[in-house]
XYZ file of C-alpha atoms in Angstrom:
565
model
C 15.442 -26.475 -35.373
C 12.590 -28.319 -36.608
C 11.915 -29.738 -33.609
C 11.987 -26.672 -31.509
C 9.228 -25.200 -33.962
C 6.947 -28.513 -33.337
C 7.492 -28.700 -29.552
C 6.530 -24.660 -29.968
C 3.780 -25.491 -32.359
C 2.294 -28.409 -30.207
C 2.452 -25.879 -27.156
C 0.624 -22.991 -29.151
C -2.209 -25.493 -30.175
C -2.385 -27.087 -26.725
C -2.757 -23.599 -25.242
C -5.508 -22.889 -28.166
C -7.378 -25.889 -27.197
C -7.645 -24.818 -23.626
C -8.919 -21.223 -24.443
C -11.507 -22.715 -26.468
C -12.716 -25.142 -23.636
C -12.734 -22.601 -20.993
C -14.584 -20.173 -23.490
C -17.043 -22.481 -24.748
C -17.796 -24.599 -21.909
C -18.260 -24.407 -17.908
C -17.224 -27.942 -17.701
C -13.710 -26.870 -18.597
C -13.024 -24.630 -15.461
C -14.356 -27.424 -12.811
C -11.582 -27.870 -10.637
C -10.280 -31.582 -9.498
C -11.897 -32.869 -6.345
C -9.436 -34.415 -4.075
C -9.755 -38.402 -3.428
C -8.536 -37.786 0.390
C -11.157 -35.318 1.139
C -13.483 -35.713 4.295
C -16.198 -34.543 2.118
C -19.088 -37.013 1.030
C -19.760 -37.356 -2.710
C -21.828 -35.065 -3.894
C -20.360 -32.143 -1.422
C -17.012 -30.654 -3.342
C -13.915 -29.438 -1.873
C -10.526 -28.313 -3.683
C -7.001 -28.380 -2.266
C -7.148 -25.010 -1.303
C -10.313 -25.568 1.535
C -9.427 -28.760 2.365
C -7.264 -29.442 5.336
C -3.183 -28.358 4.696
C -1.579 -31.442 3.015
C 1.539 -31.640 5.085
C 4.144 -31.051 2.115
C 2.257 -26.964 2.447
C 2.647 -26.773 6.170
C 5.801 -25.503 5.728
C 5.883 -22.000 7.937
C 7.809 -21.677 10.869
C 8.595 -19.226 13.661
C 10.449 -16.564 11.229
C 7.868 -17.288 8.699
C 5.099 -15.851 11.172
C 7.584 -12.781 12.359
C 7.733 -12.256 8.587
C 4.250 -12.454 7.701
C 3.261 -10.299 10.836
C 5.555 -7.762 9.287
C 4.791 -7.971 5.983
C 0.707 -6.942 7.655
C 1.740 -4.286 9.723
C 4.323 -2.115 8.024
C 1.960 0.474 6.303
C 1.009 3.655 5.681
C -2.004 3.115 7.583
C 0.599 1.657 10.516
C 2.591 4.862 9.902
C -0.014 7.332 10.417
C -2.404 5.704 13.299
C -0.492 7.001 16.067
C 0.774 10.578 14.365
C -3.202 10.967 13.721
C -4.485 10.843 17.500
C -1.938 13.438 17.996
C -3.724 15.613 15.360
C -7.388 15.197 16.802
C -5.811 16.562 20.549
C -3.910 14.004 22.740
C -0.676 13.551 23.377
C 2.198 11.118 22.066
C 2.173 9.437 25.747
C -1.815 8.887 25.094
C -0.996 8.312 21.480
C 1.402 6.086 22.378
C -0.951 4.026 25.065
C -3.740 3.715 22.882
C -1.792 1.876 20.030
C 0.327 -0.452 22.863
C -3.269 -1.481 24.854
C -4.992 -1.709 21.608
C -2.791 -4.194 20.055
C -2.487 -6.107 23.093
C -5.979 -6.377 23.257
C -6.340 -7.704 19.449
C -3.495 -9.925 20.270
C -5.627 -12.002 22.541
C -8.267 -13.240 19.627
C -5.385 -13.582 17.367
C -3.482 -16.010 19.377
C -6.940 -18.504 20.503
C -8.268 -18.146 16.617
C -4.388 -18.978 15.294
C -4.218 -21.804 17.241
C -7.481 -23.308 15.350
C -5.349 -23.285 12.282
C -2.721 -24.632 13.277
C -3.883 -27.071 15.283
C -6.712 -28.147 12.629
C -5.035 -27.342 9.544
C -8.386 -26.033 7.809
C -9.369 -22.362 6.738
C -11.538 -20.100 8.799
C -14.272 -20.800 6.350
C -14.787 -24.315 7.200
C -13.274 -23.441 10.942
C -16.341 -21.681 11.348
C -18.783 -24.349 10.727
C -18.214 -26.000 14.496
C -19.929 -22.835 15.679
C -22.196 -21.258 13.302
C -23.595 -24.578 11.989
C -22.516 -25.926 8.461
C -24.697 -23.494 6.222
C -24.967 -20.411 8.419
C -20.826 -20.200 8.627
C -21.438 -18.559 5.288
C -22.945 -15.592 6.893
C -19.872 -14.898 8.702
C -17.624 -15.791 5.632
C -19.452 -13.513 3.452
C -18.949 -10.615 6.103
C -15.306 -11.432 5.790
C -15.223 -11.509 1.863
C -16.748 -8.179 1.990
C -14.663 -6.353 3.892
C -11.564 -7.975 2.062
C -12.649 -6.808 -1.274
C -13.367 -3.268 0.324
C -10.075 -3.228 1.830
C -7.989 -4.537 -1.301
C -9.609 -1.731 -3.176
C -8.245 1.005 -0.742
C -4.948 -0.239 0.014
C -4.604 -0.762 -4.085
C -4.998 3.212 -4.926
C -3.285 3.884 -1.706
C -0.271 1.200 -3.400
C -1.399 3.624 -6.669
C -0.162 6.797 -5.084
C 3.226 5.532 -3.730
C 3.651 4.379 -7.611
C 3.655 8.004 -8.198
C 5.990 8.930 -6.076
C 8.681 6.620 -7.558
C 7.973 7.389 -10.889
C 8.147 11.133 -10.481
C 11.383 10.924 -8.813
C 12.546 9.370 -11.775
C 11.250 11.414 -14.460
C 9.834 14.635 -12.562
C 7.607 15.959 -15.875
C 5.320 12.979 -14.787
C 3.498 14.899 -12.518
C 2.387 17.466 -15.804
C 0.977 14.492 -17.477
C -2.357 16.462 -19.167
C -5.763 15.226 -17.873
C -8.421 13.900 -20.566
C -10.728 12.210 -18.699
C -13.427 13.616 -17.505
C -14.358 15.166 -14.435
C -17.554 12.587 -13.713
C -14.624 9.979 -13.874
C -13.146 11.127 -10.313
C -8.925 10.388 -11.132
C -6.699 12.212 -13.562
C -5.018 10.588 -16.322
C -2.358 9.938 -14.363
C -3.600 8.876 -11.480
C -5.004 6.291 -13.829
C -1.567 5.258 -15.188
C -0.227 4.852 -11.266
C -3.169 3.094 -11.082
C -2.445 0.700 -13.619
C 1.070 0.459 -13.027
C 0.923 -0.396 -9.524
C -1.927 -3.260 -10.369
C 0.098 -4.597 -12.850
C 2.955 -4.927 -10.627
C 0.952 -6.536 -7.761
C -0.885 -8.640 -9.938
C 1.507 -11.524 -10.145
C 2.440 -11.683 -6.708
C -0.861 -11.820 -5.820
C -0.795 -15.334 -7.575
C 1.913 -16.807 -5.106
C 0.667 -19.810 -3.326
C 0.461 -18.720 0.528
C 2.856 -21.716 1.302
C 5.525 -19.908 -0.587
C 5.452 -16.557 0.321
C 7.552 -16.676 3.220
C 10.921 -15.038 1.074
C 8.203 -11.995 -0.014
C 7.274 -11.579 3.494
C 10.843 -11.396 4.571
C 11.941 -9.253 1.539
C 9.355 -6.792 2.658
C 10.147 -6.654 6.342
C 14.001 -5.944 5.651
C 13.234 -3.230 3.159
C 10.352 -1.344 4.743
C 11.799 -1.648 7.841
C 15.068 -0.042 6.471
C 13.432 2.563 4.630
C 10.851 3.719 7.405
C 14.387 4.154 10.006
C 15.891 6.502 6.842
C 13.097 8.812 6.427
C 13.294 9.372 9.931
C 16.644 9.886 10.312
C 17.149 11.801 7.345
C 14.247 13.929 8.383
C 15.723 14.144 12.282
C 18.932 15.341 10.687
C 17.279 18.172 8.299
C 15.264 19.528 11.117
C 17.872 19.395 13.579
C 16.326 16.893 16.125
C 12.823 15.200 16.400
C 10.557 18.653 16.334
C 8.656 20.067 19.253
C 5.523 17.405 19.426
C 7.127 16.206 22.398
C 5.725 18.845 24.391
C 2.779 19.031 22.947
C -0.283 19.781 25.607
C -3.574 17.629 25.550
C -6.303 20.037 24.208
C -8.960 17.606 26.185
C -9.009 16.941 29.719
C -11.084 15.375 32.236
C -13.661 12.332 31.282
C -13.809 13.929 27.642
C -9.963 12.599 27.474
C -10.607 9.620 28.955
C -13.457 8.957 26.761
C -11.565 10.052 23.998
C -8.500 7.178 24.875
C -10.944 4.619 24.922
C -12.392 5.578 21.643
C -8.957 5.286 19.667
C -7.987 2.059 21.996
C -11.165 0.346 20.638
C -10.491 1.633 17.354
C -7.212 0.534 17.224
C -8.189 -2.889 18.180
C -10.997 -2.786 15.848
C -8.713 -1.808 13.053
C -7.028 -5.477 13.309
C -10.562 -7.201 13.798
C -10.243 -8.840 10.193
C -6.832 -10.413 11.282
C -8.500 -11.500 14.604
C -11.333 -13.198 12.592
C -9.516 -15.434 9.457
C -6.463 -15.461 11.265
C -7.040 -19.271 10.503
C -6.090 -18.962 7.034
C -2.573 -18.467 7.669
C -2.057 -20.429 10.859
C -2.826 -23.437 8.829
C 0.558 -23.301 7.408
C 2.313 -23.685 10.415
C 4.467 -26.784 11.115
C 4.146 -26.270 14.776
C 1.469 -24.891 17.002
C 3.993 -23.402 19.792
C 4.898 -20.670 17.232
C 1.172 -19.055 17.363
C 1.847 -17.545 20.798
C 4.968 -15.134 19.135
C 1.361 -13.197 17.967
C 1.096 -11.749 21.751
C 4.676 -10.070 20.809
C 4.639 -9.032 17.333
C 1.700 -7.515 16.935
C 2.158 -5.012 19.785
C 5.937 -4.668 19.620
C 5.914 -4.148 15.488
C 2.791 -1.898 15.861
C 4.578 0.424 18.791
C 7.925 0.674 16.777
C 6.251 1.940 13.394
C 4.088 4.096 15.229
C 6.782 5.546 16.833
C 8.859 5.989 13.624
C 5.192 7.944 12.294
C 5.279 10.125 15.488
C 9.115 11.494 15.047
C 8.887 11.845 11.324
C 5.889 14.092 11.916
C 7.288 15.913 14.593
C 9.870 16.621 12.415
C 8.482 17.517 9.238
C 7.175 20.187 11.002
C 10.188 21.887 11.074
C 11.335 21.027 7.717
C 8.062 21.580 5.844
C 6.120 24.433 8.053
C 3.454 21.488 8.667
C 2.869 18.088 10.660
C 2.437 15.984 7.627
C 0.932 12.822 9.194
C 0.920 10.499 5.452
C 4.066 8.923 4.715
C 3.408 8.976 0.962
C 2.631 12.811 1.314
C 6.217 13.144 2.923
C 7.392 11.395 0.351
C 6.252 13.968 -1.945
C 8.234 16.642 -0.285
C 11.504 15.004 -1.512
C 12.817 16.977 -4.481
C 16.286 17.889 -5.694
C 19.063 15.442 -6.969
C 19.644 13.481 -3.348
C 15.311 14.259 -2.296
C 14.271 12.359 -5.653
C 16.713 9.549 -5.104
C 15.311 9.314 -1.422
C 11.676 9.358 -3.197
C 12.357 6.818 -5.077
C 13.310 4.207 -2.755
C 10.764 5.540 -0.105
C 8.223 4.959 -2.597
C 9.251 1.912 -3.693
C 8.926 0.456 -0.217
C 5.488 2.117 0.572
C 4.353 0.234 -3.125
C 6.069 -2.937 -1.293
C 4.282 -2.036 2.083
C 0.937 -2.169 0.424
C 1.360 -5.012 -1.741
C 2.313 -7.140 1.480
C -0.764 -5.865 3.361
C -2.848 -6.932 -0.163
C -1.311 -10.488 0.081
C -1.508 -10.932 3.886
C -4.887 -9.378 5.063
C -7.103 -9.095 2.263
C -6.697 -11.187 -1.145
C -5.763 -14.688 0.623
C -8.403 -14.047 3.077
C -11.212 -13.144 0.300
C -9.754 -16.022 -2.085
C -9.921 -18.285 1.166
C -13.465 -17.239 1.265
C -14.446 -17.417 -2.408
C -12.786 -21.102 -2.378
C -15.389 -22.121 0.958
C -18.025 -20.685 -1.281
C -17.889 -22.027 -4.495
C -15.110 -24.828 -4.364
C -16.153 -26.789 -7.435
C -14.866 -23.859 -9.555
C -12.973 -21.658 -7.277
C -9.554 -22.021 -5.853
C -7.283 -19.750 -4.344
C -5.688 -18.645 -7.569
C -8.710 -17.328 -9.533
C -10.157 -16.297 -6.362
C -7.014 -14.017 -5.924
C -8.126 -12.827 -10.065
C -11.400 -12.709 -8.909
C -10.772 -10.502 -5.827
C -7.968 -8.200 -7.607
C -10.318 -7.371 -10.442
C -13.463 -6.675 -8.769
C -11.353 -4.513 -5.964
C -8.866 -2.679 -8.386
C -11.469 -1.775 -11.179
C -14.716 -2.660 -10.245
C -15.537 -0.981 -7.236
C -14.070 2.052 -8.566
C -11.465 3.076 -5.196
C -10.494 6.389 -6.647
C -14.202 7.404 -5.794
C -14.515 5.946 -2.677
C -11.271 7.184 -1.029
C -12.454 10.792 -2.839
C -16.594 11.188 -2.017
C -17.908 7.981 0.105
C -16.896 9.324 3.437
C -19.935 7.830 4.775
C -19.237 4.398 3.293
C -15.539 4.996 4.634
C -16.849 4.781 7.888
C -19.029 2.294 7.512
C -16.271 -0.499 6.320
C -14.273 0.762 9.502
C -16.943 0.400 11.518
C -17.306 -3.297 10.307
C -15.385 -4.303 13.459
C -18.744 -4.420 15.545
C -19.748 -7.600 13.008
C -16.250 -9.520 13.295
C -15.742 -8.827 17.059
C -18.987 -11.248 17.716
C -17.355 -13.617 14.639
C -14.419 -13.967 16.477
C -15.655 -14.551 19.911
C -17.673 -17.196 18.595
C -14.535 -19.216 17.215
C -12.573 -18.820 20.152
C -14.978 -19.549 22.679
C -16.478 -22.446 20.644
C -13.160 -23.961 20.259
C -11.416 -23.445 23.545
C -14.120 -23.369 25.983
C -17.331 -25.240 24.299
C -15.258 -27.814 22.500
C -12.618 -28.110 24.480
C -10.301 -28.012 22.339
C -11.555 -31.142 20.376
C -13.172 -30.584 16.985
C -14.369 -33.504 14.598
C -12.624 -32.249 11.486
C -14.102 -34.695 8.761
C -17.214 -33.817 10.375
C -16.582 -29.857 9.408
C -16.884 -31.201 5.318
C -20.195 -33.152 5.673
C -23.192 -31.184 5.824
C -24.986 -33.827 7.993
C -22.708 -34.256 10.254
C -22.128 -33.668 13.804
C -21.746 -30.090 12.718
C -25.230 -29.612 11.007
C -27.196 -28.183 14.194
C -30.748 -27.309 13.132
C -30.980 -27.201 9.105
C -27.386 -25.783 9.403
C -27.502 -23.310 11.856
C -26.326 -23.452 15.295
C -29.196 -21.230 17.217
C -26.913 -20.407 19.977
C -24.416 -18.828 17.454
C -27.435 -16.653 15.784
C -28.276 -14.769 19.264
C -24.992 -14.472 20.863
C -24.411 -12.725 17.952
C -27.852 -10.487 18.008
C -27.132 -9.967 21.190
C -23.709 -8.090 20.717
C -25.066 -6.506 17.588
C -27.987 -4.605 18.915
C -26.297 -2.459 21.527
C -23.784 -1.369 19.204
C -26.142 -0.862 16.200
C -26.853 3.011 17.237
C -23.251 4.020 17.066
C -22.812 2.073 13.991
C -25.710 4.532 12.313
C -23.999 7.772 13.552
C -20.552 6.678 12.512
C -22.408 6.711 9.022
C -24.164 10.027 9.224
C -22.946 11.941 12.363
C -26.114 14.322 12.331
C -27.979 10.917 14.355
C -28.333 11.696 17.795
C -27.630 8.220 20.241
C -27.585 9.385 23.877
C -25.546 7.522 25.789
C -25.141 4.585 23.634
C -22.334 7.049 22.274
C -20.354 6.006 25.247
C -21.088 1.744 24.931
C -19.730 2.898 21.154
C -16.346 4.004 22.563
C -15.712 0.649 23.132
C -17.579 -1.411 20.882
C -15.224 -4.226 20.388
C -14.650 -5.110 23.729
C -18.273 -5.364 24.168
C -18.927 -7.235 20.831
C -16.165 -9.558 22.012
C -16.750 -10.440 25.494
C -20.590 -10.270 25.104
C -20.602 -12.851 22.329
C -18.758 -15.153 24.276
C -20.132 -14.705 27.426
C -23.338 -15.380 25.683
C -22.313 -18.381 23.715
C -20.761 -20.092 26.251
C -23.836 -19.519 28.401
C -26.277 -20.908 25.686
C -24.251 -23.704 25.157
C -23.996 -24.906 28.668
C -28.006 -24.215 29.053
C -28.775 -26.364 25.952
C -25.955 -28.471 25.387
C -25.421 -30.790 21.835
C -23.918 -33.799 22.975
C -23.553 -35.095 19.412
C -21.764 -32.559 18.295
C -18.715 -32.626 20.946
C -16.359 -35.753 20.877
C -14.130 -37.296 23.105
C -10.107 -37.115 23.664
C -9.939 -40.821 22.485
C -11.468 -39.649 18.857
C -9.454 -36.384 18.869
C -6.015 -38.504 19.285
C -7.283 -40.762 16.910
C -7.457 -38.383 13.980
C -4.667 -36.388 14.887
C -2.718 -39.955 14.352
C -4.552 -40.513 11.478
C -2.901 -37.353 10.011
C 0.403 -38.175 11.036
C 0.695 -41.296 9.180
C -0.855 -39.821 6.515
C 1.988 -37.454 6.502
C 4.770 -39.998 6.874
C 3.680 -41.948 3.668
C 6.824 -42.284 1.491
C 8.961 -40.877 3.936
C 12.480 -42.183 5.211
C 13.189 -42.959 8.838
C 15.337 -40.322 9.128
C 12.982 -37.934 8.023
C 10.776 -39.431 9.877
C 12.391 -38.780 13.567
C 12.888 -35.114 12.421
C 9.252 -35.017 11.673
C 8.579 -36.144 15.051
C 10.463 -33.963 16.982
C 9.310 -30.541 15.036
C 5.677 -31.204 15.573
C 4.855 -29.326 18.893
C 1.842 -30.871 20.433
C 2.042 -34.372 19.311
C 5.624 -34.974 19.475
C 4.676 -37.615 22.288
C 1.971 -39.319 20.460
C 3.854 -39.592 17.441
C 7.180 -41.215 19.226
C 4.607 -43.298 20.614
C 3.329 -44.705 17.615
C 6.869 -45.086 15.990
C 8.119 -47.232 18.834
C 5.424 -49.438 18.122
């Protein structure tokens, strides 16, 4: 007994000492610097923005399947295709927009995903080879702000699903009196839902990315089953799938064609964030060959959840007398003993869906970006805490959703910035650098990627050339009263223009004004890859060496040769 008391007392004393240190000295917040880092003395990195250690390269093909199901299965993906129908197009045109839009975005997903899978570095570090060591912070900040915004929105969206979970158990929860002023922009009941959802979500956000496979798999199975169950249940109640299949388009001719192009580009742009920083996740992959799975997973899963949304929306009109596009609002209609049970399980599913999106698309991305900007004090876990506190509370998401339509339109239009960034990353790696990047130099301020004072003017010019024609459309997206003439047509395919124009200009400028010192030979690249492989084998027995040699795709031949030597 005394021994247990002593251990408890000792632990309490250690916690007290640590708290005192953290509250009285900034030195106690400094993260340990890796001895194995490529960074020179005076340049700080930590384990989360250094090259991913071999023991954290745990993702295989099924991990990628779970990840993308986690990312795509959300309330927004459910309602996306249905919303196109509500504008006046048919289900056929909505599916064309959905399938083509996701196929297009699969291209940069694969191209930039390969960067992370082969180099095992995060997006913020990989960007240094194309933008320059210091200017790379600009695209990092753009992506970070976008992630913060969407984490804020997704968290509040999850809170609405949490409301359905609670009211399914205690219906009187909806009648909680409001004690907050109207200026708060939120009721007491909504605030309670938001707090509960945030508290449930918080510990999941702290799980290291390489250990998230189980959660992604759980979400993929649960949300898929819930979506199918919702559709089947509604179709049974409706006696069929409704009349949305016979709806005729309200537009024709060129107006209809431009609308299709606009929505296709919008659906492409909605995944622009992931196409930009996908290396933050593929860096944990064991084999780069699995990256190509994304070309099938993105359109396949998106089409599945989009079709589920269309069928449920169509059936909802028969059952409830109106089209209901939002799955959470649809869940809110489930009443009675059986209906409330369905509301509970579906509400939990959409809570899990929004948590999964926040983890996979927003928090880890933002935390990685913060880590690269301040590696001395911020790692992924601390970055996740900062992200969720700012996004869920300081940014006041309920006010953004309820009153800042122009801000939402502006943030949605950030694809015009992210498209050229994704293009520059892919073009630099695949064309300009011929897939040969000096990874150690990415961590050195005075290395081969410093260009001119840390800035690659080729990337800067390509960025501005890409952004220029899209800016009038961006302005009109914020203020619809602004007349921009024919520029609106170009904005209808803003992602395609942004990506292609940036890629062409950057490749052209790099050909006209080459930087020989920023390029490495095949032999130099192979040497680094072999060093990484040898480092991964330290302390590993022969049997495990053989297993690793046969499971790492692109380096298999070199590794076998080295083992024989």
